CSV table of C-alpha atoms and ligand atoms in Angstrom, one decimal:
chain,number,residue,atom,x,y,z
A,134,MET,CA,23.0,4.2,20.5
A,135,LEU,CA,25.3,4.4,17.6
A,136,HIS,CA,24.4,3.1,14.1
A,137,GLU,CA,26.6,0.0,14.2
A,138,GLU,CA,25.4,-0.9,17.7
A,139,LEU,CA,21.7,-0.6,16.8
A,140,ILE,CA,22.3,-2.8,13.8
A,141,ARG,CA,24.0,-5.4,16.0
A,142,ARG,CA,21.4,-5.3,18.7
A,143,ASP,CA,18.5,-5.4,16.2
A,144,ALA,CA,20.0,-8.5,14.7
A,145,ALA,CA,20.2,-10.2,18.1
A,146,ALA,CA,16.8,-9.1,19.3
A,147,ILE,CA,14.2,-8.6,16.6
A,148,ALA,CA,12.7,-11.7,14.9
A,149,GLY,CA,13.6,-12.3,11.3
A,150,VAL,CA,10.0,-13.1,10.3
A,151,GLU,CA,9.1,-9.5,10.5
A,152,LYS,CA,12.1,-8.0,8.7
A,153,LEU,CA,11.9,-6.7,5.1
A,154,ARG,CA,14.9,-4.4,4.6
A,155,PHE,CA,16.4,-2.6,1.7
A,156,PHE,CA,19.2,-0.7,3.5
A,157,PRO,CA,20.6,-0.4,7.0
A,158,ALA,CA,18.7,2.7,8.1
A,159,THR,CA,18.9,3.5,11.8
A,160,MET,CA,16.6,6.4,12.7
A,161,LYS,CA,16.1,8.3,15.9
A,162,SER,CA,13.2,10.6,15.0
A,163,GLY,CA,10.9,11.8,12.3
A,164,SER,CA,9.0,14.9,11.3
A,165,GLY,CA,6.8,15.4,8.3
A,166,ALA,CA,8.4,13.8,5.3
A,167,HIS,CA,11.8,13.6,6.9
A,168,LEU,CA,13.5,11.1,9.2
A,169,THR,CA,16.6,11.9,11.3
A,170,ALA,CA,19.3,9.2,11.6
A,171,LEU,CA,21.1,8.3,14.8
A,172,ASP,CA,24.1,10.3,13.5
A,173,GLY,CA,21.9,13.3,13.0
A,174,ARG,CA,21.7,13.1,9.2
A,175,ASP,CA,18.5,14.1,7.5
A,176,TYR,CA,16.7,11.7,5.1
A,177,LEU,CA,13.8,12.6,2.8
A,178,ASP,CA,11.4,9.6,3.1
A,179,LEU,CA,9.6,8.4,0.0
A,180,THR,CA,8.2,5.4,1.7
A,181,ALA,CA,5.9,6.8,4.4
A,182,THR,CA,6.7,3.3,5.9
A,183,TRP,CA,4.7,1.5,3.1
A,184,THR,CA,2.2,4.4,3.3
A,185,ALA,CA,1.5,3.9,7.0
A,186,ALA,CA,2.7,7.3,7.9
A,187,GLY,CA,0.5,8.9,5.3
A,188,LEU,CA,0.4,12.3,7.0
A,189,GLY,CA,4.1,12.1,7.8
A,190,TYR,CA,5.9,11.4,11.1
A,191,GLY,CA,4.8,13.1,14.3
A,192,HIS,CA,1.9,15.0,12.8
A,193,PRO,CA,1.0,17.7,15.3
A,194,ARG,CA,-2.8,17.1,15.1
A,195,VAL,CA,-2.5,13.4,15.6
A,196,ALA,CA,0.1,13.8,18.4
A,197,ALA,CA,-2.1,16.3,20.2
A,198,ALA,CA,-5.2,14.1,19.9
A,199,VAL,CA,-3.4,11.0,21.1
A,200,THR,CA,-1.7,12.8,24.0
A,201,GLU,CA,-5.1,14.1,25.1
A,202,VAL,CA,-6.9,10.8,25.0
A,203,LEU,CA,-4.1,9.0,26.8
A,204,ARG,CA,-4.5,11.3,29.8
A,205,GLY,CA,-8.0,9.9,30.4
A,206,GLN,CA,-8.3,6.8,28.3
A,207,PRO,CA,-11.9,5.4,28.4
A,208,GLY,CA,-10.9,1.8,28.4
A,209,ALA,CA,-8.6,-0.1,26.1
A,210,GLY,CA,-10.8,-2.2,23.8
A,211,LEU,CA,-14.4,-2.8,22.7
A,212,SER,CA,-15.8,-4.8,25.6
A,213,ILE,CA,-16.4,-1.5,27.3
A,214,MET,CA,-18.1,1.0,25.0
A,215,HIS,CA,-16.5,4.4,24.3
A,216,GLU,CA,-17.1,7.3,22.0
A,217,PRO,CA,-13.9,7.2,19.9
A,218,ALA,CA,-14.6,3.8,18.4
A,219,VAL,CA,-18.3,4.6,17.6
A,220,LEU,CA,-17.4,8.0,16.2
A,221,LEU,CA,-14.7,6.4,14.0
A,222,ALA,CA,-17.1,3.6,12.8
A,223,GLU,CA,-19.8,6.2,12.0
A,224,ARG,CA,-17.2,8.3,10.2
A,225,LEU,CA,-16.0,5.3,8.1
A,226,LEU,CA,-19.6,4.4,7.3
A,227,ALA,CA,-20.2,7.9,5.9
A,228,LEU,CA,-16.9,7.9,4.0
A,229,ALA,CA,-17.4,4.5,2.2
A,230,PRO,CA,-20.5,4.7,0.2
A,231,GLY,CA,-23.0,1.8,0.5
A,232,GLN,CA,-26.6,1.0,1.1
A,233,GLY,CA,-28.6,-0.7,3.7
A,234,ASP,CA,-27.6,-1.7,7.2
A,235,ARG,CA,-23.8,-1.7,7.4
A,236,ARG,CA,-21.2,-2.2,10.1
A,237,VAL,CA,-17.5,-1.5,10.7
A,238,TYR,CA,-15.0,-4.0,12.0
A,239,LEU,CA,-12.2,-2.2,13.8
A,240,GLY,CA,-8.9,-4.0,14.1
A,241,HIS,CA,-5.2,-3.5,14.3
A,242,ALA,CA,-4.1,-3.5,10.7
A,243,GLY,CA,-4.9,-4.1,7.1
A,244,SER,CA,-4.1,-7.8,7.6
A,245,ASP,CA,-6.8,-8.6,10.2
A,246,ALA,CA,-9.3,-6.3,8.5
A,247,CYS,CA,-9.0,-8.2,5.3
A,248,ASP,CA,-8.8,-11.6,7.1
A,249,VAL,CA,-11.9,-11.0,9.1
A,250,ALA,CA,-13.9,-9.6,6.1
A,251,LEU,CA,-13.0,-12.6,4.0
A,252,ARG,CA,-13.9,-15.1,6.8
A,253,CYS,CA,-17.2,-13.2,7.5
A,254,ALA,CA,-18.0,-13.3,3.7
A,255,ARG,CA,-17.6,-17.1,3.8
A,256,HIS,CA,-19.7,-17.5,6.8
A,257,ALA,CA,-22.5,-15.2,5.7
A,258,THR,CA,-22.8,-16.6,2.2
A,259,GLY,CA,-22.2,-20.2,3.2
A,260,LYS,CA,-19.8,-20.4,0.2
A,261,ARG,CA,-16.1,-21.2,0.3
A,262,LYS,CA,-14.4,-19.9,-2.8
A,263,ILE,CA,-12.6,-16.7,-2.8
A,264,VAL,CA,-11.5,-15.1,-6.2
A,265,ALA,CA,-8.3,-13.2,-5.8
A,266,PHE,CA,-5.7,-11.9,-8.2
A,267,ASN,CA,-2.2,-13.2,-9.2
A,268,HIS,CA,0.5,-11.1,-7.4
A,269,SER,CA,-2.0,-9.5,-5.0
A,270,TYR,CA,-1.3,-8.8,-1.3
A,271,HIS,CA,-4.0,-8.7,1.4
A,272,GLY,CA,-2.1,-9.5,4.6
A,273,GLY,CA,0.6,-11.3,6.5
A,274,PHE,CA,-1.5,-14.1,8.1
A,275,GLY,CA,-4.7,-16.2,8.0
A,276,VAL,CA,-7.0,-16.2,5.0
A,277,ALA,CA,-5.8,-12.8,3.9
A,278,GLN,CA,-2.3,-14.3,3.5
A,279,ALA,CA,-3.5,-17.5,1.9
A,280,VAL,CA,-5.3,-15.6,-0.9
A,281,SER,CA,-2.4,-13.2,-1.4
A,282,GLY,CA,-1.1,-14.1,-4.8
A,283,VAL,CA,2.3,-12.6,-4.3
A,284,LEU,CA,2.9,-14.6,-1.1
A,285,VAL,CA,1.5,-17.8,-2.5
A,286,GLU,CA,3.8,-17.5,-5.4
A,287,GLY,CA,6.6,-16.9,-2.9
A,288,GLY,CA,5.8,-20.2,-1.1
A,289,ALA,CA,3.1,-19.3,1.5
A,290,GLN,CA,0.3,-21.8,2.1
A,291,VAL,CA,-2.4,-21.3,-0.4
A,292,ASP,CA,-6.0,-21.4,0.7
A,293,PRO,CA,-7.5,-24.6,-0.8
A,294,ASP,CA,-10.6,-22.6,-2.0
A,295,ALA,CA,-8.8,-19.7,-3.5
A,296,VAL,CA,-9.1,-19.1,-7.2
A,297,PHE,CA,-6.4,-16.9,-8.7
A,298,VAL,CA,-7.0,-14.9,-11.8
A,299,PRO,CA,-4.7,-12.5,-13.8
A,300,TYR,CA,-4.6,-8.8,-13.0
A,301,PRO,CA,-4.5,-7.0,-16.3
A,302,ASN,CA,-1.1,-5.2,-16.7
A,303,PRO,CA,-1.1,-2.5,-19.4
A,304,LEU,CA,2.7,-2.6,-19.8
A,305,ARG,CA,3.0,-6.4,-19.9
A,306,PRO,CA,-0.3,-7.9,-21.0
A,307,HIS,CA,-0.5,-11.6,-20.0
A,308,LYS,CA,-2.5,-12.4,-23.2
A,309,GLY,CA,-2.1,-10.6,-26.5
A,310,THR,CA,-3.2,-7.0,-26.3
A,311,VAL,CA,-4.3,-5.1,-23.2
A,312,ALA,CA,-7.9,-5.4,-24.3
A,313,GLU,CA,-7.5,-9.1,-24.7
A,314,SER,CA,-5.9,-9.4,-21.3
A,315,VAL,CA,-8.8,-7.5,-19.7
A,316,ALA,CA,-11.3,-9.8,-21.5
A,317,ASP,CA,-9.4,-12.9,-20.4
A,318,ALA,CA,-9.2,-11.8,-16.8
A,319,LEU,CA,-12.9,-11.1,-16.7
A,320,ALA,CA,-13.7,-14.4,-18.5
A,321,GLN,CA,-11.7,-16.2,-15.8
A,322,VAL,CA,-13.6,-14.4,-13.0
A,323,GLU,CA,-16.9,-15.2,-14.8
A,324,THR,CA,-16.0,-18.9,-15.1
A,325,ALA,CA,-15.4,-19.0,-11.3
A,326,LEU,CA,-18.6,-17.1,-10.5
A,327,ALA,CA,-20.6,-19.4,-12.8
A,328,GLY,CA,-19.8,-22.2,-10.4
A,329,GLY,CA,-22.1,-20.6,-7.9
A,330,ASP,CA,-19.8,-21.2,-4.9
A,331,VAL,CA,-17.9,-18.0,-4.7
A,332,ALA,CA,-18.2,-16.1,-1.4
A,333,VAL,CA,-16.4,-13.0,-2.4
A,334,VAL,CA,-14.1,-11.4,-5.1
A,335,VAL,CA,-11.3,-9.4,-3.5
A,336,VAL,CA,-9.2,-6.9,-5.5
A,337,GLU,CA,-6.7,-4.1,-5.0
A,338,PRO,CA,-7.7,-0.9,-6.9
A,339,ILE,CA,-4.0,-0.7,-7.9
A,340,LEU,CA,-2.0,-3.9,-7.6
A,341,ALA,CA,0.6,-2.6,-5.1
A,342,ASP,CA,3.1,-5.1,-3.7
A,343,GLY,CA,2.7,-7.1,-6.9
A,344,GLY,CA,4.4,-4.4,-8.9
A,345,LEU,CA,2.4,-1.2,-8.8
A,346,VAL,CA,0.1,-2.1,-11.7
A,347,VAL,CA,-2.5,0.5,-12.5
A,348,PRO,CA,-5.4,-1.5,-14.1
A,349,PRO,CA,-6.6,-0.3,-17.6
A,350,PRO,CA,-9.4,2.3,-17.2
A,351,GLY,CA,-12.8,0.6,-16.9
A,352,PHE,CA,-11.4,-2.8,-15.7
A,353,LEU,CA,-12.6,-2.3,-12.1
A,354,ALA,CA,-16.0,-1.1,-13.2
A,355,GLN,CA,-16.4,-4.1,-15.5
A,356,LEU,CA,-15.3,-6.4,-12.7
A,357,ALA,CA,-17.8,-4.8,-10.3
A,358,GLU,CA,-20.6,-5.2,-12.9
A,359,LEU,CA,-19.7,-8.8,-13.4
A,360,VAL,CA,-19.5,-9.7,-9.7
A,361,HIS,CA,-22.8,-8.0,-9.0
A,362,ARG,CA,-24.5,-9.7,-12.0
A,363,PHE,CA,-23.7,-13.0,-10.2
A,364,ASP,CA,-25.0,-11.5,-6.9
A,365,THR,CA,-21.7,-11.9,-5.3
A,366,LEU,CA,-19.8,-9.7,-2.8
A,367,LEU,CA,-17.0,-7.4,-4.1
A,368,MET,CA,-14.3,-6.5,-1.6
A,369,ILE,CA,-12.0,-3.7,-2.4
A,370,ASP,CA,-8.7,-3.5,-0.5
A,371,GLU,CA,-7.8,0.1,0.0
A,372,VAL,CA,-5.3,-0.6,2.7
A,373,LYS,CA,-2.2,0.7,0.9
A,374,VAL,CA,-3.5,3.2,-1.6
A,375,GLY,CA,-6.7,4.5,0.1
A,376,LEU,CA,-7.4,7.7,2.0
A,377,ALA,CA,-6.4,10.5,-0.4
A,378,ARG,CA,-3.0,9.2,-1.6
A,379,THR,CA,-4.1,8.6,-5.2
A,380,GLY,CA,-5.8,12.1,-5.5
A,381,ARG,CA,-9.2,10.7,-4.5
A,382,MET,CA,-10.3,9.7,-1.1
A,383,HIS,CA,-10.7,6.1,-2.3
A,384,ALA,CA,-8.5,4.7,-5.1
A,385,TYR,CA,-11.5,2.8,-6.5
A,386,GLU,CA,-13.1,6.2,-7.3
A,387,HIS,CA,-10.8,6.3,-10.4
A,388,ASP,CA,-13.2,3.9,-11.9
A,389,ALA,CA,-17.0,3.6,-11.5
A,390,VAL,CA,-17.1,1.0,-8.7
A,391,THR,CA,-19.4,0.4,-5.8
A,392,PRO,CA,-17.8,-2.1,-3.5
A,393,ASP,CA,-19.7,-4.2,-1.0
A,394,ILE,CA,-16.8,-4.4,1.5
A,395,VAL,CA,-14.0,-1.9,1.8
A,396,CYS,CA,-10.9,-2.5,3.9
A,397,PHE,CA,-8.7,0.3,5.3
A,398,GLY,CA,-5.4,0.3,7.2
A,399,LYS,CA,-1.9,1.8,7.2
A,400,SER,CA,-2.4,5.6,6.9
A,401,LEU,CA,-5.7,5.4,8.8
A,402,GLY,CA,-3.9,5.5,12.1
A,403,GLY,CA,-1.4,8.2,11.3
A,404,GLY,CA,1.4,5.9,12.3
A,405,LEU,CA,-0.6,4.0,15.0
A,406,PRO,CA,-1.9,0.5,14.4
A,407,ILE,CA,-5.5,0.4,13.3
A,408,GLY,CA,-7.4,-1.2,10.4
A,409,ALA,CA,-11.1,-1.4,9.4
A,410,ALA,CA,-13.5,-3.2,7.2
A,411,VAL,CA,-16.7,-1.6,6.2
A,412,GLY,CA,-19.5,-3.8,4.9
A,413,PRO,CA,-23.1,-5.1,5.1
A,414,ALA,CA,-24.3,-5.9,8.6
A,415,TRP,CA,-25.4,-9.4,7.4
A,416,VAL,CA,-21.7,-10.1,6.6
A,417,LEU,CA,-19.9,-8.4,9.5
A,418,ASP,CA,-22.3,-9.1,12.4
A,419,ALA,CA,-21.8,-12.9,12.5
A,420,PRO,CA,-20.7,-15.2,14.0
A,421,SER,CA,-20.9,-13.1,17.1
A,422,ALA,CA,-17.6,-12.6,19.0
A,423,SER,CA,-15.6,-14.6,16.3
A,424,ALA,CA,-12.9,-12.0,15.6
A,425,LEU,CA,-11.6,-10.9,19.0
A,426,LEU,CA,-8.5,-8.9,19.5
A,427,THR,CA,-8.5,-7.5,23.0
A,428,MET,CA,-7.4,-4.0,22.0
A,429,ALA,CA,-9.1,-3.7,18.7
A,430,GLY,CA,-11.1,-0.5,18.5
A,431,ASN,CA,-9.1,0.9,21.4
A,432,PRO,CA,-9.7,4.6,22.1
A,433,VAL,CA,-6.1,5.7,21.4
A,434,CYS,CA,-5.8,4.4,17.9
A,435,ALA,CA,-9.4,5.3,17.1
A,436,THR,CA,-8.8,8.9,18.2
A,437,ALA,CA,-5.6,9.0,16.1
A,438,ALA,CA,-7.7,7.8,13.1
A,439,LEU,CA,-10.4,10.4,13.7
A,440,ALA,CA,-7.7,13.1,13.7
A,441,VAL,CA,-6.3,11.7,10.5
A,442,LEU,CA,-9.7,11.8,8.8
A,443,ASP,CA,-10.3,15.3,10.1
A,444,GLU,CA,-7.0,16.5,8.7
A,445,LEU,CA,-7.4,14.8,5.3
A,446,GLU,CA,-10.8,16.2,4.7
A,447,GLU,CA,-10.4,19.7,6.1
A,448,GLN,CA,-7.1,20.3,4.4
A,449,ASP,CA,-8.2,18.5,1.2
A,450,TYR,CA,-5.2,16.2,1.0
A,451,ALA,CA,-6.7,14.4,-2.0
A,452,SER,CA,-6.3,17.6,-4.1
A,453,ARG,CA,-2.8,18.1,-2.7
A,454,ALA,CA,-1.8,14.5,-3.6
A,455,ALA,CA,-3.3,15.0,-7.1
A,456,SER,CA,-1.3,18.1,-7.9
A,457,LEU,CA,2.0,17.2,-6.2
A,458,GLY,CA,1.7,13.7,-7.6
A,459,ALA,CA,1.3,15.2,-11.1
A,460,TYR,CA,4.4,17.4,-10.6
A,461,PHE,CA,6.4,14.4,-9.3
A,462,ALA,CA,5.4,12.2,-12.2
A,463,GLU,CA,6.1,15.0,-14.7
A,464,ARG,CA,9.6,15.4,-13.3
A,465,LEU,CA,10.2,11.6,-13.5
A,466,ARG,CA,9.0,11.6,-17.1
A,467,ASP,CA,11.5,14.4,-17.8
A,468,LEU,CA,14.2,12.1,-16.5
A,469,MET,CA,12.8,9.3,-18.7
A,470,ALA,CA,13.0,11.7,-21.7
A,471,GLY,CA,16.7,12.4,-21.0
A,472,GLY,CA,16.4,15.5,-18.8
A,473,GLY,CA,18.7,14.2,-16.1
A,474,VAL,CA,21.6,16.3,-15.2
A,475,GLN,CA,24.2,13.6,-15.9
A,476,GLY,CA,23.8,13.9,-19.6
A,477,GLY,CA,20.4,12.2,-19.5
A,478,ARG,CA,22.1,8.9,-18.8
A,479,SER,CA,19.4,7.7,-16.3
A,480,ALA,CA,16.8,7.7,-19.1
A,481,GLY,CA,18.2,4.5,-20.6
A,482,TYR,CA,17.2,2.6,-17.4
A,483,ILE,CA,13.7,4.1,-16.8
A,484,GLY,CA,11.1,1.8,-18.4
A,485,ASP,CA,7.9,3.4,-17.1
A,486,VAL,CA,6.4,6.0,-14.8
A,487,ARG,CA,2.9,5.2,-13.6
A,488,GLY,CA,0.4,5.7,-10.8
A,489,HIS,CA,-2.2,8.1,-9.5
A,490,GLY,CA,-1.4,11.1,-7.3
A,491,LEU,CA,1.3,10.4,-4.8
A,492,TYR,CA,1.3,6.7,-5.5
A,493,ILE,CA,3.9,6.5,-8.2
A,494,GLY,CA,5.9,3.6,-9.7
A,495,LEU,CA,9.2,4.0,-11.4
A,496,GLU,CA,10.1,0.9,-13.3
A,497,LEU,CA,13.8,0.2,-13.9
A,498,VAL,CA,14.9,-1.8,-17.0
A,499,LEU,CA,18.2,-2.9,-18.4
A,500,ASP,CA,17.3,-1.8,-21.8
A,501,ARG,CA,14.4,0.4,-22.9
A,502,ASP,CA,13.9,-1.5,-26.2
A,503,THR,CA,13.6,-5.0,-24.6
A,504,ALA,CA,12.1,-3.7,-21.3
A,505,ALA,CA,14.3,-6.4,-19.6
A,506,ILE,CA,13.7,-6.2,-15.8
A,507,ALA,CA,16.5,-4.6,-13.8
A,508,SER,CA,16.0,-6.4,-10.5
A,509,ASP,CA,19.6,-6.4,-9.3
A,510,MET,CA,20.0,-2.7,-10.3
A,511,THR,CA,16.8,-1.8,-8.5
A,512,ARG,CA,18.1,-3.2,-5.2
A,513,LYS,CA,21.3,-1.2,-5.7
A,514,VAL,CA,19.6,2.0,-6.7
A,515,ILE,CA,17.5,1.9,-3.6
A,516,TYR,CA,20.6,1.3,-1.5
A,517,ARG,CA,22.4,4.1,-3.3
A,518,MET,CA,19.5,6.5,-2.8
A,519,TRP,CA,19.7,5.8,1.0
A,520,GLN,CA,23.4,6.6,0.9
A,521,LEU,CA,22.5,9.8,-0.8
A,522,GLY,CA,19.8,10.7,1.8
A,523,VAL,CA,16.5,9.5,0.3
A,524,THR,CA,14.6,6.4,1.4
A,525,VAL,CA,12.4,4.4,-0.9
A,526,PHE,CA,11.3,0.8,-1.2
A,527,SER,CA,10.5,-1.4,-4.2
A,528,VAL,CA,7.6,-3.7,-5.3
A,529,GLY,CA,7.6,-6.3,-8.0
A,530,GLU,CA,11.2,-7.0,-8.9
A,531,ASN,CA,12.1,-3.6,-10.4
A,532,VAL,CA,9.7,-0.9,-9.4
A,533,LEU,CA,10.5,1.9,-7.1
A,534,GLU,CA,7.3,2.5,-5.1
A,535,ILE,CA,7.2,6.2,-4.5
A,536,THR,CA,4.8,6.8,-1.6
A,537,PRO,CA,6.0,9.9,0.3
A,538,PRO,CA,4.0,11.3,3.2
A,539,LEU,CA,1.3,13.5,1.7
A,540,VAL,CA,2.9,16.5,3.5
A,541,ILE,CA,5.9,16.4,1.1
A,542,THR,CA,6.7,19.7,-0.6
A,543,ARG,CA,7.7,20.6,-4.1
A,544,ALA,CA,11.3,21.4,-2.9
A,545,ASP,CA,11.4,17.8,-1.5
A,546,ILE,CA,10.3,16.4,-4.8
A,547,ASP,CA,13.0,18.4,-6.6
A,548,THR,CA,15.6,16.9,-4.1
A,549,ALA,CA,14.2,13.4,-4.8
A,550,ILE,CA,14.4,13.8,-8.6
A,551,GLY,CA,18.1,14.8,-8.3
A,552,VAL,CA,18.9,11.8,-6.1
A,553,ILE,CA,17.0,9.3,-8.3
A,554,ASP,CA,18.9,10.6,-11.3
A,555,GLN,CA,22.2,10.4,-9.6
A,556,ALA,CA,21.6,7.0,-8.0
A,557,ILE,CA,20.7,5.4,-11.3
A,558,CYS,CA,23.9,6.8,-12.9
A,559,ASP,CA,26.1,5.9,-9.9
A,560,VAL,CA,24.8,2.3,-9.9
A,561,ALA,CA,25.3,2.0,-13.7
A,562,ASP,CA,28.9,3.1,-13.0
A,563,GLY,CA,29.3,0.3,-10.4
A,564,ALA,CA,29.0,2.5,-7.2
A,565,VAL,CA,27.3,-0.3,-5.2
A,566,ASN,CA,28.8,-3.8,-5.0
A,567,ASP,CA,26.9,-7.1,-4.4
A,568,ALA,CA,28.4,-7.6,-0.9
A,569,GLU,CA,27.0,-4.3,0.3
A,570,VAL,CA,23.4,-5.1,-0.6
A,571,ALA,CA,23.6,-8.9,0.1
A,572,ALA,CA,21.9,-8.6,3.5
A,573,TYR,CA,19.3,-6.0,2.2
A,574,SER,CA,17.7,-7.6,-0.7
A,575,GLY,CA,14.2,-6.7,0.3
A,576,TRP,CA,11.5,-9.1,-0.8
B,177,LIG,C1,-3.2,-4.0,-0.3
B,177,LIG,C2,-2.8,-4.4,1.1
B,177,LIG,N1,-3.7,-5.0,1.8
B,177,LIG,C3,-3.4,-5.4,3.1
B,177,LIG,C4,-2.2,-5.2,3.6
B,177,LIG,C5,-1.8,-5.6,5.0
B,177,LIG,O1,-1.6,-4.5,5.8
B,177,LIG,P1,-0.8,-4.6,7.2
B,177,LIG,O2,0.6,-5.1,6.8
B,177,LIG,O3,-0.7,-3.2,7.7
B,177,LIG,O4,-1.4,-5.6,8.1
B,177,LIG,C6,-1.2,-4.6,2.9
B,177,LIG,C7,0.2,-4.4,3.4
B,177,LIG,O5,1.1,-4.2,2.7
B,177,LIG,C8,-1.5,-4.2,1.6
B,177,LIG,O6,-0.6,-3.6,0.8
C-alpha cells in the first residue's frame, strides 16, 4: 500500500476511540530503534510506541522465543496450566520485592493489570476509597480509567470514591515552594487516610502522561511511610517507566519505597500485549474467577515476556539506560545552554530537561523567563521532527516524551539532537502551518 492509501483506509476502517496521533506516519517494518516507512524512508524512533517496544522492534531473542512457542503452543489461556505462565509469574515475584504469600495477576496490558489490582484491593480491604494523583494515568477503562486524573480532567467518568491529590511538581509547585508542595500533598493524603476508608493509594513513580514530572527526591519514600503508617496498601504503577528504562529495574528504586502492589505492562511483552500485577495473595486471590480474560497469561505473550526479562537482566539494560540516558540529557542540556548549531536559537524555547535514564522530558516554552507553556509549538515541533525523520510523542501540553527503545545507540542520539535543534528553529521560523497539524493534535 502507498502512504496516502493507507491513511485513507485507516480512516475508513479503524475506530476513532483508539487513535492518538501526532503525525501521519505509515510504517511497514521496524528493527531496533528504527522504523521503515512504506516509501522506504528510515525513521529513528524516540517513542518505543509509548515504551511498549522497550527492547526495540523485532528483537531477535523475543522473535525466536515467540516463533518457537507458537510451533507447539501449550494452550492459549490459563484454564489449562502451562509452564510459561508459571515461570513468568515466579520471575515477577522474584523481581518485585515483597514479603509473605504473594501472587501475580497476568493480563493483556497495563490497563487491566491496574484495574484488576484496584478492584481486588477494594474487595480485600472492604473499603471503597482510592487515593490517586491529579494528572495521573492508570488505564483506558474501568476503575483504572476512573481514577486516572488526566482522563477525569479530560472528561472521563470519575470514580465516585476516588480522592485526587496533587503530585508535587519541582518546576511548577502547586503551593509555595517545592517543600511546601510536598508537605501539602502528603497532608492531603493523610487527611484521606485518616478517614479509615481508603483501600489503596496508587501512584506513578514518575508522573508520565500527566507531563513527565519527576517527584522531588524523598517524596515517594515519605508517601510510602505515611501509607504504611495507616496500614493501607500502596500500589506503584510501573507500567510505563518500569523494567530498566530509568536506569534501575524499577523506577520506584530511585527512592526508598517498598510497594505492596506493583503493576507492569508495555515493555514487558517486547511488543506483544501482556501486563501483570504483583501483590499479596490476600489481595489478588479473591474473589475467585472475577477477572477473566480468556487469553490472559497465554503462553505466547508469557514466553515473550520471559525473553524480555532474560535479555534485560543478562545484558544489564538498566546500566545501559543510565549511561545513554545521561549522555542524551547532557546533549539536550547543551542545546538548552545555546549549543545548537543554528546559532543556539533553540535554547530560547527549551524550558527544562528532566528524567531518569532513557525516560527524558524536554519541556518547550515560549519564553524562558516566564516559562509560558508552548503547546501549539510542541505539536508543530513533533510534526516537524517526523518530517525530518525522527518520531517522538508528547505528554502534558508541552513536553516531548523521549523514550527510545533501550537499544538506541550514541550515534542515534546525536542524530536526534540535531533534529530536535533543527525542528525547534524551523517551527519558530513558521515551517509548519496550523492546517498541517490540525488532524494530528495528539491528546
Ligand atoms: C502509568 C501507566 N499505567 C497504565 C497504563 C495503561 O497501559 P496500557 O495502555 O498498555 O493498557 C499506561 C499507559 O499509558 C501508563 O502510562
